[in-house]
mmCIF file of the C-alpha atoms, coordinates in Angstrom:
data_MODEL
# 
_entry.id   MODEL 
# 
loop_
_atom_site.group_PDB 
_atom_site.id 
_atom_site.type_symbol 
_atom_site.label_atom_id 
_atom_site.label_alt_id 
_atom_site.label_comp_id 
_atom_site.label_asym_id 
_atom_site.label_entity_id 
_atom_site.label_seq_id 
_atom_site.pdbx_PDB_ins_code 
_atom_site.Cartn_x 
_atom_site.Cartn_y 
_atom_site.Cartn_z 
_atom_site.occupancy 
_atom_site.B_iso_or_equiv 
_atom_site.pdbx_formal_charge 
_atom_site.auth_seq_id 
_atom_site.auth_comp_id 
_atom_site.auth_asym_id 
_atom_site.auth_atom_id 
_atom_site.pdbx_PDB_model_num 
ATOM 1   C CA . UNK A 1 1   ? 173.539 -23.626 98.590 1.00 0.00 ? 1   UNK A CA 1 
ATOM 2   C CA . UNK A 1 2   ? 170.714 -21.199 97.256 1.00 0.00 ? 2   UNK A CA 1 
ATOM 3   C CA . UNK A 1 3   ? 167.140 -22.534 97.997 1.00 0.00 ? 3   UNK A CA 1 
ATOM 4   C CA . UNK A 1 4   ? 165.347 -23.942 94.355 1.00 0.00 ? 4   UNK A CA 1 
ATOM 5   C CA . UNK A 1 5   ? 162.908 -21.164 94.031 1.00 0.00 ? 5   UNK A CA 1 
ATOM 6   C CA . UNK A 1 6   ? 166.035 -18.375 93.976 1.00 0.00 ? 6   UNK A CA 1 
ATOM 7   C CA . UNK A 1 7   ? 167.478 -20.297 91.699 1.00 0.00 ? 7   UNK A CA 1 
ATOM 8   C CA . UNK A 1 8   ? 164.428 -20.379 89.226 1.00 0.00 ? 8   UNK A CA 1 
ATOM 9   C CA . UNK A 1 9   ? 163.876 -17.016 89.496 1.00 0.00 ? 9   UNK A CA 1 
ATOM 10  C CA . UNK A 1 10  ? 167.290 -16.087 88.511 1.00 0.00 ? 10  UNK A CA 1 
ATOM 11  C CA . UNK A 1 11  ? 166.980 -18.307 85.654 1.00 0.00 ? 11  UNK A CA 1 
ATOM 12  C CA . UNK A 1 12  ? 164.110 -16.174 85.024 1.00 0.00 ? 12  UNK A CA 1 
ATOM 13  C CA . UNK A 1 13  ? 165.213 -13.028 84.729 1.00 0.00 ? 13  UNK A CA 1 
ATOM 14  C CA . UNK A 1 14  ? 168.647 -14.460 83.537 1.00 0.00 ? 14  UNK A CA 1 
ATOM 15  C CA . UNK A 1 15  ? 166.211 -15.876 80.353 1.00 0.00 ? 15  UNK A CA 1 
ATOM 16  C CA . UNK A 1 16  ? 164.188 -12.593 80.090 1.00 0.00 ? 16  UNK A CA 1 
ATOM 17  C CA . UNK A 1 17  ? 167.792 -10.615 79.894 1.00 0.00 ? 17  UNK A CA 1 
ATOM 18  C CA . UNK A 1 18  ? 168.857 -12.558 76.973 1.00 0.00 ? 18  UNK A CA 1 
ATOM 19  C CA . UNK A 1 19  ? 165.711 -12.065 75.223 1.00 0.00 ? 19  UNK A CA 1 
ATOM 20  C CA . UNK A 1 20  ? 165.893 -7.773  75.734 1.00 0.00 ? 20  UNK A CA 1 
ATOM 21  C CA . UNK A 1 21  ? 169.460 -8.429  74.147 1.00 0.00 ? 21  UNK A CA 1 
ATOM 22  C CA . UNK A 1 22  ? 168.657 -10.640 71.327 1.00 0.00 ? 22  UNK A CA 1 
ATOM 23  C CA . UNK A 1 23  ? 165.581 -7.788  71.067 1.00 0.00 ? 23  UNK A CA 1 
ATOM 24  C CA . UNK A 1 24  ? 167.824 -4.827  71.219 1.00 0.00 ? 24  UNK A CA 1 
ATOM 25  C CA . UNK A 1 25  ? 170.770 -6.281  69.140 1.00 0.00 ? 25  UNK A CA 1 
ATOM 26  C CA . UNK A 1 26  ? 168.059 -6.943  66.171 1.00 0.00 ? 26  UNK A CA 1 
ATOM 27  C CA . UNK A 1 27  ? 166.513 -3.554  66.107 1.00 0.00 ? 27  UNK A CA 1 
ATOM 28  C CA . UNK A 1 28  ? 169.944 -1.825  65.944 1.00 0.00 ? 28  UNK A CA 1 
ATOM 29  C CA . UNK A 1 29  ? 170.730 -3.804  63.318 1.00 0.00 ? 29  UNK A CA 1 
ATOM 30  C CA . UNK A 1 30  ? 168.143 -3.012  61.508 1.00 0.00 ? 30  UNK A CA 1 
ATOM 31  C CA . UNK A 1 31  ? 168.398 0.509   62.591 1.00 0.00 ? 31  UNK A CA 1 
ATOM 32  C CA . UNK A 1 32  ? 172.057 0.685   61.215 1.00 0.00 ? 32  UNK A CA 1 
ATOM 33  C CA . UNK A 1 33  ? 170.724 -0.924  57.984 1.00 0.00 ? 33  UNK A CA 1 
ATOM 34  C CA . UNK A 1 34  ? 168.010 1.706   57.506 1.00 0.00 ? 34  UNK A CA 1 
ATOM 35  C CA . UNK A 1 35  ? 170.868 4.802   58.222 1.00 0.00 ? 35  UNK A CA 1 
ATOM 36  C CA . UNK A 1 36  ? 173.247 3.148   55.976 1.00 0.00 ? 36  UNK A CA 1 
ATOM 37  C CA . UNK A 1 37  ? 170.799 2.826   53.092 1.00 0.00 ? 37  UNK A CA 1 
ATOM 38  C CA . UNK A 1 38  ? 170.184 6.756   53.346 1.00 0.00 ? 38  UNK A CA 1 
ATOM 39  C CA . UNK A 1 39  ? 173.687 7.414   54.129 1.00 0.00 ? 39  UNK A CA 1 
ATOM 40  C CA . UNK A 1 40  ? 174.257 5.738   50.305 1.00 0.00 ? 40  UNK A CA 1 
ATOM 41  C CA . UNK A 1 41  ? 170.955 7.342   48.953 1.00 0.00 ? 41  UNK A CA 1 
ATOM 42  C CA . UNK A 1 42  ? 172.058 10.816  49.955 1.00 0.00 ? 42  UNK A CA 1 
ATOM 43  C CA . UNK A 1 43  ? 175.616 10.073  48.653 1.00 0.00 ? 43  UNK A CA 1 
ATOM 44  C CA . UNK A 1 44  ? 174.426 8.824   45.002 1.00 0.00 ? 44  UNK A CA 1 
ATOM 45  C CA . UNK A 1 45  ? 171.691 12.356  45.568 1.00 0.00 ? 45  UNK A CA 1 
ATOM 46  C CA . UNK A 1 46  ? 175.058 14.252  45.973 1.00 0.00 ? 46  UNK A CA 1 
ATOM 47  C CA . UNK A 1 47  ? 177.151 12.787  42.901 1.00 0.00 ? 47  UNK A CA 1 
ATOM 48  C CA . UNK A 1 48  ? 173.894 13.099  40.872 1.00 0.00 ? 48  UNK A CA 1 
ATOM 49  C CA . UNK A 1 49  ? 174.061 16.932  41.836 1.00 0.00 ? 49  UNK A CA 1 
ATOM 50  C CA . UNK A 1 50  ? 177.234 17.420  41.170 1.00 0.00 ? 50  UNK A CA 1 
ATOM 51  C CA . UNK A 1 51  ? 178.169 19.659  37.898 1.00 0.00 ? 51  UNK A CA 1 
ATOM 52  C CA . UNK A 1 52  ? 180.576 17.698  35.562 1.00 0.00 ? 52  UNK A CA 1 
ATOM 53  C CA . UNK A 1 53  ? 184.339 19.028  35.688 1.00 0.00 ? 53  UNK A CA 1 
ATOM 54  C CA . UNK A 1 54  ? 184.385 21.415  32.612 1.00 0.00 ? 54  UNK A CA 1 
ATOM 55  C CA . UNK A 1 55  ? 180.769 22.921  34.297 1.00 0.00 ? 55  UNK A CA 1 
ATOM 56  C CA . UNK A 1 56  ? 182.438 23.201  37.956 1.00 0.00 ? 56  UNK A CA 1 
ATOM 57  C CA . UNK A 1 57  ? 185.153 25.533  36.424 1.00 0.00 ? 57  UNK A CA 1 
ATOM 58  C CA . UNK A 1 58  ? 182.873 27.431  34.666 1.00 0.00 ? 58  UNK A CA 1 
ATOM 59  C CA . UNK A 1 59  ? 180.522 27.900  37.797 1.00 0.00 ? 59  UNK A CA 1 
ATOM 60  C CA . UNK A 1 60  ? 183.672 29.345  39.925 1.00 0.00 ? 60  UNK A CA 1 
ATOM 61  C CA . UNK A 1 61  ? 184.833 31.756  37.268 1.00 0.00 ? 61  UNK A CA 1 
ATOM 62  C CA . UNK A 1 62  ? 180.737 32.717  37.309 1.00 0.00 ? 62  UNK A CA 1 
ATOM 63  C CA . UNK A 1 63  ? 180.981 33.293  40.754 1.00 0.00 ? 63  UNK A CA 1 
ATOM 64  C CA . UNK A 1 64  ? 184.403 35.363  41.237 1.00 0.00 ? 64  UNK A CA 1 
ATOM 65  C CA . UNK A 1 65  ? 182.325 37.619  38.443 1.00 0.00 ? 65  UNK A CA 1 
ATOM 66  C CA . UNK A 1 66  ? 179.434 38.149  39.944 1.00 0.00 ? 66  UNK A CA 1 
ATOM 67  C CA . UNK A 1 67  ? 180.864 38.862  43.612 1.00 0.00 ? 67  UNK A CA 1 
ATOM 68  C CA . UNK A 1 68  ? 183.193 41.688  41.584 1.00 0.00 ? 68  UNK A CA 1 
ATOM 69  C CA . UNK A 1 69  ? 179.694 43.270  40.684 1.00 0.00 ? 69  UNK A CA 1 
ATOM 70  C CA . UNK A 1 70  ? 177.091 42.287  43.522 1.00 0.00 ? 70  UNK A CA 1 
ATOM 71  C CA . UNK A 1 71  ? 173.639 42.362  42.458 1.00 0.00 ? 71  UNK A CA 1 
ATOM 72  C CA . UNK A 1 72  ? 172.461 43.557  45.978 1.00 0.00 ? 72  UNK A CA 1 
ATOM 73  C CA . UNK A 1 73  ? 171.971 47.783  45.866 1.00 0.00 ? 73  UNK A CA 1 
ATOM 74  C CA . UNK A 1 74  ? 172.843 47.975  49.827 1.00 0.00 ? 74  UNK A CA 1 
ATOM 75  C CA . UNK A 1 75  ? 176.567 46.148  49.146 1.00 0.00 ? 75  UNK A CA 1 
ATOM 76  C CA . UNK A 1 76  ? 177.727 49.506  47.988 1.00 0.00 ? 76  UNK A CA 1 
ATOM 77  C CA . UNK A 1 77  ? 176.222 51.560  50.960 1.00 0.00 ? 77  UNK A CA 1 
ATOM 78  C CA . UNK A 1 78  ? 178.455 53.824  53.480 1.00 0.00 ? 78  UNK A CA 1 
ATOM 79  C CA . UNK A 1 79  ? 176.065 52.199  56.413 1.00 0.00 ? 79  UNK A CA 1 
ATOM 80  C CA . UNK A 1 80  ? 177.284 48.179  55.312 1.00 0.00 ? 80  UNK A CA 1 
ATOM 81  C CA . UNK A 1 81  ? 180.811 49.519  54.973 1.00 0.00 ? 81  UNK A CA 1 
ATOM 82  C CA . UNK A 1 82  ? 180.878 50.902  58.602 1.00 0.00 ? 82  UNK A CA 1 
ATOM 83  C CA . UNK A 1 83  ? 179.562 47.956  60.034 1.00 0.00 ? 83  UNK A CA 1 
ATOM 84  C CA . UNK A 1 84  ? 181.773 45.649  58.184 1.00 0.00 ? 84  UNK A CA 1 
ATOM 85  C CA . UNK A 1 85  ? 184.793 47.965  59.555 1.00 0.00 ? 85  UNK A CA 1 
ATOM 86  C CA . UNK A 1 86  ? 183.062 47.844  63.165 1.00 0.00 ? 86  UNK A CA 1 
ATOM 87  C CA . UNK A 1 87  ? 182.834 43.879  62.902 1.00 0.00 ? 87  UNK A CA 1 
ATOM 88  C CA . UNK A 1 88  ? 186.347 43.640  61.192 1.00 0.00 ? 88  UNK A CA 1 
ATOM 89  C CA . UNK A 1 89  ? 187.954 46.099  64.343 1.00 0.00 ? 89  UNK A CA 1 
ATOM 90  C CA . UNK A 1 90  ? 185.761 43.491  66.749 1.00 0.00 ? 90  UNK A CA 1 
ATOM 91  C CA . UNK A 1 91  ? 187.292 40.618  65.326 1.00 0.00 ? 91  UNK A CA 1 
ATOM 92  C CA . UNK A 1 92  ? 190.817 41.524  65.514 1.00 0.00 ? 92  UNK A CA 1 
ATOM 93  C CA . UNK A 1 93  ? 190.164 42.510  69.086 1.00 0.00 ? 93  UNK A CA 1 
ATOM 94  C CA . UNK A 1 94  ? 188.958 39.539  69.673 1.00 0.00 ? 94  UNK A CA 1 
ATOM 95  C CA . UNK A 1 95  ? 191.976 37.400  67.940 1.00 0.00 ? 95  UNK A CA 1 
ATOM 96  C CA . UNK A 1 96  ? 194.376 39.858  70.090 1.00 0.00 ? 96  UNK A CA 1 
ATOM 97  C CA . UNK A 1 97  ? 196.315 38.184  72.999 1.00 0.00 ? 97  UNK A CA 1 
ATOM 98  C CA . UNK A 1 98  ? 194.905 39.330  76.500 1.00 0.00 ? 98  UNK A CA 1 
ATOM 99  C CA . UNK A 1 99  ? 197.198 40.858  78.819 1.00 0.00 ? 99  UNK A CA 1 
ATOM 100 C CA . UNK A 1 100 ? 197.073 39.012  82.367 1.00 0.00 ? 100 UNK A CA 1 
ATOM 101 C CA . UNK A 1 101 ? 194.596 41.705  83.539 1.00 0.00 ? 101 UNK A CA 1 
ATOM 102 C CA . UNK A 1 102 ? 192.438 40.732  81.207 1.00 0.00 ? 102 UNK A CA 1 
ATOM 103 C CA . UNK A 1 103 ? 193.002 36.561  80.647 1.00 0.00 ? 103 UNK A CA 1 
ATOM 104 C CA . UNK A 1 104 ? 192.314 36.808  85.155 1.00 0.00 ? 104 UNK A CA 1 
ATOM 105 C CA . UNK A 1 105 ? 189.028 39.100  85.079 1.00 0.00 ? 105 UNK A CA 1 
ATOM 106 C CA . UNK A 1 106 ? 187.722 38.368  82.082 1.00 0.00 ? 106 UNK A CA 1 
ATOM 107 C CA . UNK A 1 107 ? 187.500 40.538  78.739 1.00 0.00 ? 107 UNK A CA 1 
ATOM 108 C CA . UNK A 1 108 ? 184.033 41.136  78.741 1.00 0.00 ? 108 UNK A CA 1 
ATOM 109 C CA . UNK A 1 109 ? 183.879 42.826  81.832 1.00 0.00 ? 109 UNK A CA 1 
ATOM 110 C CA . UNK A 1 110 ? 186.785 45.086  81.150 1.00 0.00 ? 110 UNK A CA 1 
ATOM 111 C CA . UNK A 1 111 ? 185.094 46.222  77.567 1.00 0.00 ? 111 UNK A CA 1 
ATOM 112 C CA . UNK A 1 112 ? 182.295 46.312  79.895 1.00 0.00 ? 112 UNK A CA 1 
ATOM 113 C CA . UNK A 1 113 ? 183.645 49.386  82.576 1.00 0.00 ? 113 UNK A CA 1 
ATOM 114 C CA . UNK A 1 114 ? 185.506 51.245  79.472 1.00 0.00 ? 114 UNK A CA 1 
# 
């Protein structure tokens, strides 16, 4: 049998563990309670934001115009159209399957050496 003063002391820290759990469970609770209140804030922000139907139509035909005739002078430039060629060429490399030589070493390293 464990001697009477063990046994208090668990009790103890047996009593002071409940308490930290009953302190803890509280303050998520309330924690959860604050997030979901902006979660539903942020959500009626959002719907109050949002254009009406007949407006949400007319915004994406607005949009599809204006990207036919960009308002920004360098869209047209040779320089932008190289480098959008250079990054295109990059990106197909990179969505090309690698050879065995190149899955075992690595790509990078054989771009790298070339």
């Amino acid at each position: 049998m464990i001697d009477e003063s063990l046994r208090q002391q668990l009790a103890t820290r047996v009593a002071r563990l409940e308490q930290q759990i009953r302190a803890f469970k509280e303050l998520h609770a309330t924690e959860l309670g604050l997030i979901l209140d902006e979660l539903a804030s942020l959500r009626a922000d959002l719907a109050a934001m949002a254009p009406p139907p007949a407006a949400a139509d007319s915004a994406q035909t607005t949009a599809t115009a204006s990207a036919s005739a960009p308002a920004d002078p360098a869209a047209a430039s040779p320089k932008r159209a190289k480098w959008l060629a250079e990054e295109a060429r990059k990106e197909d490399e990179r969505r090309a399957p690698l050879s065995r030589r190149e899955f075992l070493r690595g790509r990078d390293r054989d771009e790298g050496n070339g």
